[in-house]
GROMACS .gro file of C-alpha atoms in nm:
model
  371
    1MET     CA    1  -0.006   0.029   0.009
    2PHE     CA    2   0.146   0.339  -0.049
    3SER     CA    3   0.136   0.617   0.182
    4ARG     CA    4   0.024   0.938   0.136
    5ARG     CA    5   0.384   1.075   0.055
    6SER     CA    6   0.482   0.847  -0.194
    7LEU     CA    7   0.077   0.869  -0.384
    8LEU     CA    8   0.139   1.254  -0.444
    9LEU     CA    9   0.526   1.174  -0.545
   10LEU     CA   10   0.380   0.966  -0.784
   11LEU     CA   11   0.061   1.111  -0.946
   12LEU     CA   12   0.197   1.440  -0.947
   13SER     CA   13   0.509   1.309  -1.182
   14VAL     CA   14   0.546   1.416  -1.546
   15CYS     CA   15   0.610   1.170  -1.848
   16SER     CA   16   0.950   1.354  -1.939
   17LEU     CA   17   0.983   1.138  -2.290
   18THR     CA   18   1.166   1.384  -2.480
   19ALA     CA   19   1.503   1.324  -2.384
   20PRO     CA   20   1.504   0.920  -2.276
   21SER     CA   21   1.820   0.776  -2.100
   22LEU     CA   22   2.114   0.641  -2.281
   23THR     CA   23   2.302   0.490  -2.030
   24LEU     CA   24   2.088   0.210  -1.868
   25PRO     CA   25   1.856  -0.083  -2.022
   26PHE     CA   26   1.509  -0.064  -2.036
   27GLU     CA   27   1.377  -0.225  -1.725
   28GLN     CA   28   1.045  -0.206  -1.583
   29ARG     CA   29   1.059  -0.261  -1.198
   30GLY     CA   30   0.710  -0.128  -1.124
   31PHE     CA   31   0.391  -0.006  -1.153
   32TRP     CA   32   0.502   0.345  -1.120
   33ASP     CA   33   0.852   0.340  -1.317
   34PHE     CA   34   0.653   0.492  -1.631
   35ALA     CA   35   0.593   0.807  -1.470
   36MET     CA   36   0.887   0.908  -1.235
   37ASP     CA   37   1.137   1.091  -1.442
   38GLY     CA   38   0.944   1.448  -1.454
   39GLU     CA   39   0.931   1.712  -1.190
   40GLY     CA   40   0.590   1.764  -0.987
   41GLY     CA   41   0.277   2.016  -1.039
   42ASP     CA   42   0.144   2.268  -0.818
   43LEU     CA   43   0.202   2.028  -0.517
   44SER     CA   44   0.508   2.023  -0.539
   45THR     CA   45   0.631   2.252  -0.297
   46VAL     CA   46   0.432   2.084  -0.026
   47MET     CA   47   0.577   1.748  -0.130
   48MET     CA   48   0.913   1.923  -0.072
   49ARG     CA   49   0.815   2.068   0.231
   50ASP     CA   50   0.690   1.745   0.352
   51GLU     CA   51   1.027   1.597   0.294
   52GLU     CA   52   1.169   1.888   0.492
   53GLY     CA   53   0.981   1.776   0.814
   54SER     CA   54   0.707   1.997   0.751
   55ALA     CA   55   0.489   1.706   0.808
   56MET     CA   56   0.096   1.696   0.632
   57GLU     CA   57  -0.009   1.539   0.912
   58GLU     CA   58  -0.006   1.909   1.087
   59LEU     CA   59  -0.200   2.072   0.874
   60PRO     CA   60  -0.564   2.119   0.894
   61PRO     CA   61  -0.798   1.857   0.759
   62ASP     CA   62  -1.048   1.969   0.466
   63VAL     CA   63  -1.384   2.067   0.579
   64SER     CA   64  -1.531   1.940   0.297
   65ILE     CA   65  -1.763   1.602   0.272
   66CYS     CA   66  -1.514   1.299   0.245
   67PRO     CA   67  -1.648   0.953   0.139
   68PHE     CA   68  -1.682   0.695   0.427
   69GLY     CA   69  -1.326   0.553   0.465
   70CYS     CA   70  -1.156   0.773   0.247
   71GLN     CA   71  -0.904   1.059   0.313
   72CYS     CA   72  -0.927   1.341   0.191
   73GLN     CA   73  -0.662   1.632   0.222
   74LEU     CA   74  -0.533   1.892   0.030
   75ASN     CA   75  -0.737   1.823  -0.324
   76VAL     CA   76  -0.602   1.455  -0.312
   77VAL     CA   77  -0.903   1.170  -0.222
   78GLN     CA   78  -0.762   0.824  -0.151
   79CYS     CA   79  -1.016   0.556  -0.141
   80SER     CA   80  -0.744   0.295  -0.211
   81ASP     CA   81  -0.779  -0.061  -0.028
   82LEU     CA   82  -1.114  -0.038   0.109
   83SER     CA   83  -1.293  -0.323  -0.102
   84LEU     CA   84  -1.512  -0.115  -0.237
   85THR     CA   85  -1.737  -0.244  -0.537
   86ALA     CA   86  -1.848   0.097  -0.681
   87VAL     CA   87  -1.710   0.504  -0.713
   88PRO     CA   88  -1.815   0.629  -0.371
   89ARG     CA   89  -2.040   0.912  -0.380
   90ASP     CA   90  -1.972   1.289  -0.202
   91ILE     CA   91  -1.612   1.332  -0.382
   92PRO     CA   92  -1.568   1.654  -0.309
   93ARG     CA   93  -1.566   1.909  -0.646
   94ASP     CA   94  -1.221   2.037  -0.565
   95THR     CA   95  -1.069   1.728  -0.601
   96LYS     CA   96  -0.726   1.686  -0.821
   97LEU     CA   97  -0.619   1.338  -0.744
   98LEU     CA   98  -0.855   1.007  -0.683
   99ASP     CA   99  -0.705   0.719  -0.562
  100LEU     CA  100  -0.960   0.424  -0.607
  101GLN     CA  101  -0.678   0.183  -0.683
  102ASN     CA  102  -0.684  -0.192  -0.493
  103ASN     CA  103  -1.049  -0.202  -0.487
  104ARG     CA  104  -1.310  -0.468  -0.613
  105ILE     CA  105  -1.493  -0.173  -0.848
  106THR     CA  106  -1.704  -0.384  -1.153
  107GLU     CA  107  -1.820  -0.112  -1.336
  108LEU     CA  108  -1.789   0.251  -1.442
  109LYS     CA  109  -2.121   0.472  -1.430
  110GLU     CA  110  -2.239   0.770  -1.596
  111ASN     CA  111  -2.243   0.963  -1.271
  112ASP     CA  112  -1.943   0.854  -1.103
  113PHE     CA  113  -1.725   1.157  -1.177
  114LYS     CA  114  -1.998   1.375  -1.196
  115GLY     CA  115  -1.904   1.745  -1.123
  116LEU     CA  116  -1.540   1.664  -1.107
  117THR     CA  117  -1.421   1.890  -1.358
  118ASN     CA  118  -1.116   1.996  -1.178
  119LEU     CA  119  -0.956   1.594  -1.154
  120TYR     CA  120  -0.603   1.571  -1.293
  121ALA     CA  121  -0.522   1.237  -1.220
  122LEU     CA  122  -0.754   0.938  -1.180
  123SER     CA  123  -0.639   0.608  -1.019
  124LEU     CA  124  -0.837   0.284  -1.080
  125VAL     CA  125  -0.548   0.040  -1.082
  126ASN     CA  126  -0.605  -0.312  -0.971
  127ASN     CA  127  -0.973  -0.324  -0.965
  128LYS     CA  128  -1.235  -0.578  -1.165
  129ILE     CA  129  -1.328  -0.353  -1.426
  130SER     CA  130  -1.496  -0.509  -1.703
  131LYS     CA  131  -1.805  -0.224  -1.788
  132VAL     CA  132  -1.750   0.154  -1.868
  133HIS     CA  133  -2.045   0.371  -1.997
  134PRO     CA  134  -1.959   0.567  -2.260
  135GLN     CA  135  -2.016   0.893  -2.097
  136ALA     CA  136  -1.820   0.792  -1.775
  137PHE     CA  137  -1.554   1.037  -1.829
  138THR     CA  138  -1.740   1.352  -2.026
  139PRO     CA  139  -1.751   1.521  -1.686
  140LEU     CA  140  -1.330   1.546  -1.662
  141ARG     CA  141  -1.308   1.808  -1.877
  142HIS     CA  142  -0.911   1.881  -1.717
  143LEU     CA  143  -0.803   1.498  -1.677
  144LYS     CA  144  -0.444   1.449  -1.765
  145LYS     CA  145  -0.379   1.125  -1.600
  146LEU     CA  146  -0.553   0.799  -1.648
  147TYR     CA  147  -0.428   0.460  -1.470
  148PHE     CA  148  -0.634   0.179  -1.591
  149SER     CA  149  -0.436  -0.123  -1.528
  150ARG     CA  150  -0.519  -0.443  -1.383
  151ASN     CA  151  -0.851  -0.435  -1.470
  152LEU     CA  152  -1.064  -0.700  -1.679
  153LEU     CA  153  -1.178  -0.450  -1.964
  154THR     CA  154  -1.165  -0.625  -2.323
  155VAL     CA  155  -1.158  -0.283  -2.537
  156VAL     CA  156  -1.013   0.047  -2.476
  157PRO     CA  157  -1.272   0.275  -2.303
  158LYS     CA  158  -1.491   0.505  -2.534
  159ASN     CA  159  -1.506   0.884  -2.526
  160LEU     CA  160  -1.160   0.948  -2.351
  161PRO     CA  161  -1.107   1.330  -2.223
  162PRO     CA  162  -0.954   1.540  -2.488
  163SER     CA  163  -0.741   1.705  -2.241
  164LEU     CA  164  -0.538   1.313  -2.175
  165VAL     CA  165  -0.158   1.314  -2.167
  166GLU     CA  166  -0.103   1.032  -1.994
  167LEU     CA  167  -0.317   0.676  -2.038
  168ARG     CA  168  -0.200   0.346  -1.896
  169ILE     CA  169  -0.431   0.022  -1.924
  170HIS     CA  170  -0.189  -0.265  -1.931
  171GLU     CA  171  -0.278  -0.571  -1.826
  172ASN     CA  172  -0.633  -0.618  -1.880
  173ARG     CA  173  -0.810  -0.850  -2.161
  174ILE     CA  174  -0.773  -0.610  -2.467
  175LYS     CA  175  -0.783  -0.789  -2.793
  176LYS     CA  176  -0.885  -0.540  -3.030
  177VAL     CA  177  -0.769  -0.213  -3.097
  178ALA     CA  178  -1.047  -0.069  -3.318
  179GLU     CA  179  -1.049   0.217  -3.596
  180GLY     CA  180  -1.075   0.592  -3.438
  181THR     CA  181  -1.027   0.445  -3.071
  182PHE     CA  182  -0.783   0.735  -2.979
  183SER     CA  183  -0.998   0.988  -3.175
  184GLY     CA  184  -0.992   1.361  -3.064
  185LEU     CA  185  -0.668   1.235  -2.842
  186GLY     CA  186  -0.410   1.577  -2.990
  187SER     CA  187  -0.252   1.603  -2.663
  188MET     CA  188  -0.181   1.255  -2.579
  189ASN     CA  189   0.196   1.208  -2.483
  190CYS     CA  190   0.229   0.836  -2.352
  191ILE     CA  191   0.027   0.498  -2.385
  192GLU     CA  192   0.111   0.152  -2.170
  193MET     CA  193  -0.115  -0.102  -2.322
  194GLY     CA  194   0.139  -0.377  -2.237
  195GLY     CA  195   0.043  -0.688  -2.072
  196ASN     CA  196  -0.307  -0.738  -2.314
  197PRO     CA  197  -0.331  -1.056  -2.531
  198ILE     CA  198  -0.364  -0.854  -2.825
  199GLN     CA  199  -0.235  -0.992  -3.196
  200ASN     CA  200  -0.100  -0.793  -3.470
  201SER     CA  201  -0.437  -0.865  -3.676
  202GLY     CA  202  -0.606  -0.663  -3.311
  203PHE     CA  203  -0.475  -0.284  -3.435
  204GLU     CA  204  -0.769  -0.191  -3.682
  205PRO     CA  205  -0.598   0.045  -3.980
  206GLY     CA  206  -0.651   0.367  -3.831
  207ALA     CA  207  -0.619   0.278  -3.470
  208PHE     CA  208  -0.377   0.519  -3.373
  209LYS     CA  209  -0.497   0.787  -3.629
  210GLY     CA  210  -0.455   1.166  -3.525
  211LEU     CA  211  -0.246   1.058  -3.233
  212LYS     CA  212   0.109   1.201  -3.193
  213LEU     CA  213   0.241   1.027  -2.936
  214ASN     CA  214   0.618   1.032  -2.789
  215TYR     CA  215   0.604   0.721  -2.602
  216LEU     CA  216   0.425   0.376  -2.699
  217ARG     CA  217   0.452   0.032  -2.537
  218ILE     CA  218   0.292  -0.289  -2.610
  219SER     CA  219   0.516  -0.561  -2.413
  220GLU     CA  220   0.442  -0.857  -2.320
  221ALA     CA  221   0.183  -0.918  -2.587
  222LYS     CA  222   0.095  -1.175  -2.901
  223LEU     CA  223   0.260  -0.993  -3.164
  224THR     CA  224   0.488  -1.159  -3.453
  225GLY     CA  225   0.583  -0.840  -3.583
  226ILE     CA  226   0.616  -0.490  -3.556
  227PRO     CA  227   0.240  -0.330  -3.565
  228LYS     CA  228   0.162  -0.116  -3.874
  229ASP     CA  229   0.077   0.243  -3.890
  230LEU     CA  230   0.204   0.335  -3.543
  231PRO     CA  231   0.192   0.710  -3.472
  232ASP     CA  232   0.560   0.846  -3.696
  233SER     CA  233   0.621   1.078  -3.358
  234LEU     CA  234   0.738   0.848  -3.144
  235HIS     CA  235   1.050   0.902  -2.961
  236GLU     CA  236   1.041   0.549  -2.803
  237LEU     CA  237   0.913   0.227  -2.914
  238HIS     CA  238   0.876  -0.065  -2.682
  239LEU     CA  239   0.746  -0.421  -2.783
  240ASP     CA  240   0.971  -0.614  -2.552
  241ASN     CA  241   0.850  -0.991  -2.453
  242ASN     CA  242   0.643  -1.044  -2.781
  243GLN     CA  243   0.691  -1.342  -3.048
  244ILE     CA  244   0.870  -1.133  -3.321
  245GLN     CA  245   1.061  -1.309  -3.556
  246ALA     CA  246   1.192  -1.050  -3.775
  247ILE     CA  247   1.251  -0.683  -3.875
  248GLU     CA  248   1.182  -0.652  -4.239
  249LEU     CA  249   1.262  -0.342  -4.477
  250GLU     CA  250   0.991  -0.137  -4.386
  251ASP     CA  251   0.901  -0.205  -4.055
  252LEU     CA  252   1.057   0.075  -3.923
  253SER     CA  253   1.041   0.325  -4.206
  254HIS     CA  254   0.761   0.581  -4.082
  255TYR     CA  255   0.975   0.590  -3.687
  256LYS     CA  256   1.234   0.832  -3.830
  257HIS     CA  257   1.245   1.045  -3.497
  258LEU     CA  258   1.307   0.708  -3.269
  259TYR     CA  259   1.539   0.777  -2.971
  260ARG     CA  260   1.479   0.422  -2.812
  261LEU     CA  261   1.365   0.121  -2.996
  262GLY     CA  262   1.291  -0.185  -2.728
  263LEU     CA  263   1.303  -0.542  -2.904
  264GLY     CA  264   1.427  -0.743  -2.630
  265PHE     CA  265   1.289  -1.053  -2.549
  266ASN     CA  266   1.158  -1.189  -2.880
  267HIS     CA  267   1.214  -1.453  -3.133
  268ILE     CA  268   1.428  -1.242  -3.398
  269ARG     CA  269   1.623  -1.419  -3.619
  270MET     CA  270   1.672  -1.206  -3.897
  271ILE     CA  271   1.693  -0.801  -3.937
  272GLU     CA  272   1.686  -0.742  -4.287
  273ASN     CA  273   1.949  -0.529  -4.482
  274GLY     CA  274   1.879  -0.145  -4.481
  275SER     CA  275   1.610  -0.139  -4.209
  276LEU     CA  276   1.775   0.013  -3.920
  277SER     CA  277   1.874   0.310  -4.213
  278TYR     CA  278   1.545   0.430  -4.118
  279VAL     CA  279   1.597   0.517  -3.755
  280ALA     CA  280   1.912   0.707  -3.821
  281ASN     CA  281   1.831   0.928  -3.502
  282LEU     CA  282   1.824   0.595  -3.266
  283ARG     CA  283   2.053   0.630  -2.947
  284GLU     CA  284   1.956   0.294  -2.761
  285LEU     CA  285   1.881  -0.005  -2.912
  286HIS     CA  286   1.757  -0.341  -2.740
  287LEU     CA  287   1.752  -0.677  -2.890
  288GLU     CA  288   1.883  -0.869  -2.602
  289ASN     CA  289   1.733  -1.203  -2.562
  290ASN     CA  290   1.627  -1.297  -2.895
  291ARG     CA  291   1.800  -1.566  -3.161
  292LEU     CA  292   2.022  -1.321  -3.359
  293THR     CA  293   2.355  -1.527  -3.482
  294ARG     CA  294   2.516  -1.225  -3.580
  295VAL     CA  295   2.544  -0.879  -3.524
  296PRO     CA  296   2.286  -0.685  -3.695
  297ARG     CA  297   2.451  -0.489  -4.029
  298GLY     CA  298   2.327  -0.110  -4.079
  299LEU     CA  299   2.497  -0.016  -3.660
  300PRO     CA  300   2.820   0.174  -3.802
  301ASP     CA  301   2.632   0.368  -4.032
  302MET     CA  302   2.404   0.519  -3.708
  303LYS     CA  303   2.549   0.838  -3.617
  304TYR     CA  304   2.404   0.877  -3.256
  305LEU     CA  305   2.388   0.556  -3.144
  306GLN     CA  306   2.550   0.489  -2.802
  307VAL     CA  307   2.386   0.222  -2.677
  308VAL     CA  308   2.311  -0.114  -2.803
  309TYR     CA  309   2.198  -0.414  -2.617
  310LEU     CA  310   2.262  -0.765  -2.807
  311HIS     CA  311   2.320  -1.055  -2.540
  312SER     CA  312   2.145  -1.380  -2.450
  313ASN     CA  313   2.180  -1.439  -2.826
  314ASN     CA  314   2.375  -1.690  -3.080
  315ILE     CA  315   2.645  -1.459  -3.201
  316SER     CA  316   2.944  -1.663  -3.296
  317ARG     CA  317   3.158  -1.381  -3.443
  318VAL     CA  318   3.203  -1.035  -3.408
  319ALA     CA  319   3.399  -0.852  -3.700
  320ILE     CA  320   3.606  -0.534  -3.700
  321ASN     CA  321   3.315  -0.341  -3.846
  322ASP     CA  322   3.027  -0.416  -3.679
  323PHE     CA  323   2.988  -0.107  -3.479
  324CYS     CA  324   3.207   0.118  -3.598
  325PRO     CA  325   3.243   0.309  -3.932
  326GLN     CA  326   3.596   0.327  -4.102
  327GLY     CA  327   3.634   0.725  -4.038
  328PHE     CA  328   3.584   0.866  -3.676
  329SER     CA  329   3.417   1.187  -3.857
  330MET     CA  330   3.151   0.956  -3.969
  331LYS     CA  331   2.993   0.879  -3.594
  332ARG     CA  332   2.899   1.192  -3.372
  333SER     CA  333   2.848   0.998  -3.053
  334PHE     CA  334   3.050   0.731  -2.913
  335TYR     CA  335   2.921   0.414  -2.794
  336ASN     CA  336   2.909   0.415  -2.376
  337GLY     CA  337   2.691   0.052  -2.350
  338ILE     CA  338   2.750  -0.246  -2.596
  339SER     CA  339   2.636  -0.566  -2.468
  340LEU     CA  340   2.736  -0.928  -2.595
  341PHE     CA  341   2.781  -1.156  -2.296
  342GLY     CA  342   2.561  -1.467  -2.310
  343ASN     CA  343   2.695  -1.506  -2.662
  344PRO     CA  344   2.896  -1.817  -2.846
  345VAL     CA  345   3.171  -1.572  -2.893
  346ASN     CA  346   3.515  -1.606  -2.796
  347TYR     CA  347   3.622  -1.234  -2.659
  348TRP     CA  348   3.966  -1.328  -2.703
  349GLU     CA  349   3.931  -1.321  -3.063
  350VAL     CA  350   3.733  -1.011  -3.122
  351GLN     CA  351   4.035  -0.747  -3.268
  352PRO     CA  352   4.061  -0.427  -3.040
  353ALA     CA  353   3.999  -0.214  -3.359
  354THR     CA  354   3.633  -0.327  -3.285
  355PHE     CA  355   3.547  -0.118  -3.049
  356ARG     CA  356   3.763   0.208  -3.140
  357CYS     CA  357   3.412   0.407  -3.143
  358VAL     CA  358   3.359   0.304  -2.777
  359GLY     CA  359   3.462   0.599  -2.524
  360ASP     CA  360   3.528   0.351  -2.199
  361ARG     CA  361   3.686   0.003  -2.264
  362LEU     CA  362   3.408  -0.063  -1.920
  363ALA     CA  363   3.120  -0.006  -2.190
  364ILE     CA  364   3.190  -0.299  -2.328
  365GLN     CA  365   3.030  -0.613  -2.156
  366PHE     CA  366   3.110  -0.988  -2.258
  367GLY     CA  367   3.128  -1.250  -2.010
  368ASN     CA  368   3.107  -1.632  -2.027
  369TYR     CA  369   2.905  -1.821  -2.214
  370LYS     CA  370   2.724  -2.125  -2.085
  371LYS     CA  371   2.518  -2.328  -2.284
   0.00000   0.00000   0.00000
């Protein structure tokens, strides 16, 4: 269970995606990792004061009505872990952060959020919601963050607020994303929808039409290839833990703005020559835990690439020009991370000049190979 202090820190964080990390491998360690990179909003000053010892417990409680069993303070309403079966009534109209996670809510009705026009963030994580009224979110004209993960949804809810910036809807039962599902959501920046049993055929043409996303994750699904017609504005695309078998020539042709591409823990055996040339601005590439037998072609031509994860594949040979261009002037950024451990390659057979464009020898990770 989260404390009030932790909840404020988490909900007030902003999805800062325009400058992705360039040094560490991607790893989703916990539920809130996705939204912990930015700075706080209007209540960040209160948070800082609390950390310094001016405890929020000393502040007078909100005099407005508070739902039974909930805690209401500083425009935050906490109703988590109460075994609720429905959204409680009498939520204060000035509420900005509403926490309903870890309950037993099964349905969102038309008037559940009536009057909550100031709501900024809503957490419905870990309930049993399978039905959402088409007008349930209509009153939420200023909602920016919607956390809907770990429920029983089979489709993305209709009529999401146009103000929405961040949507987390992973670990549901979504098998289909229909055309126009996200229409009218021009402010949307981040979507996390991994952990749903969706296949490539589940994305209808036009499913993402109109979106200008920076961040999209469809990991732990049932994809056998890179989905078509994703937003061409993407800076980060994570398709880890799927069943993707190959990267074909045109698969990445629309994503020239990508900085980070996550394809680890798939079944990739082949990356077609020239396919990586479309993502010339890539900084970080994850291909670990696949079935590659060689270093992908085209890496020396990627001027800005700094991190490449190729560990736990079937690579048996590393050639002198697999990573670095023959002319130093062609490489704008040196590598600061190359992982090759867990491959059947003898590191003592690799020529030192292979890593001539690596900033530090400690950035190269080999290690022992065990069958």
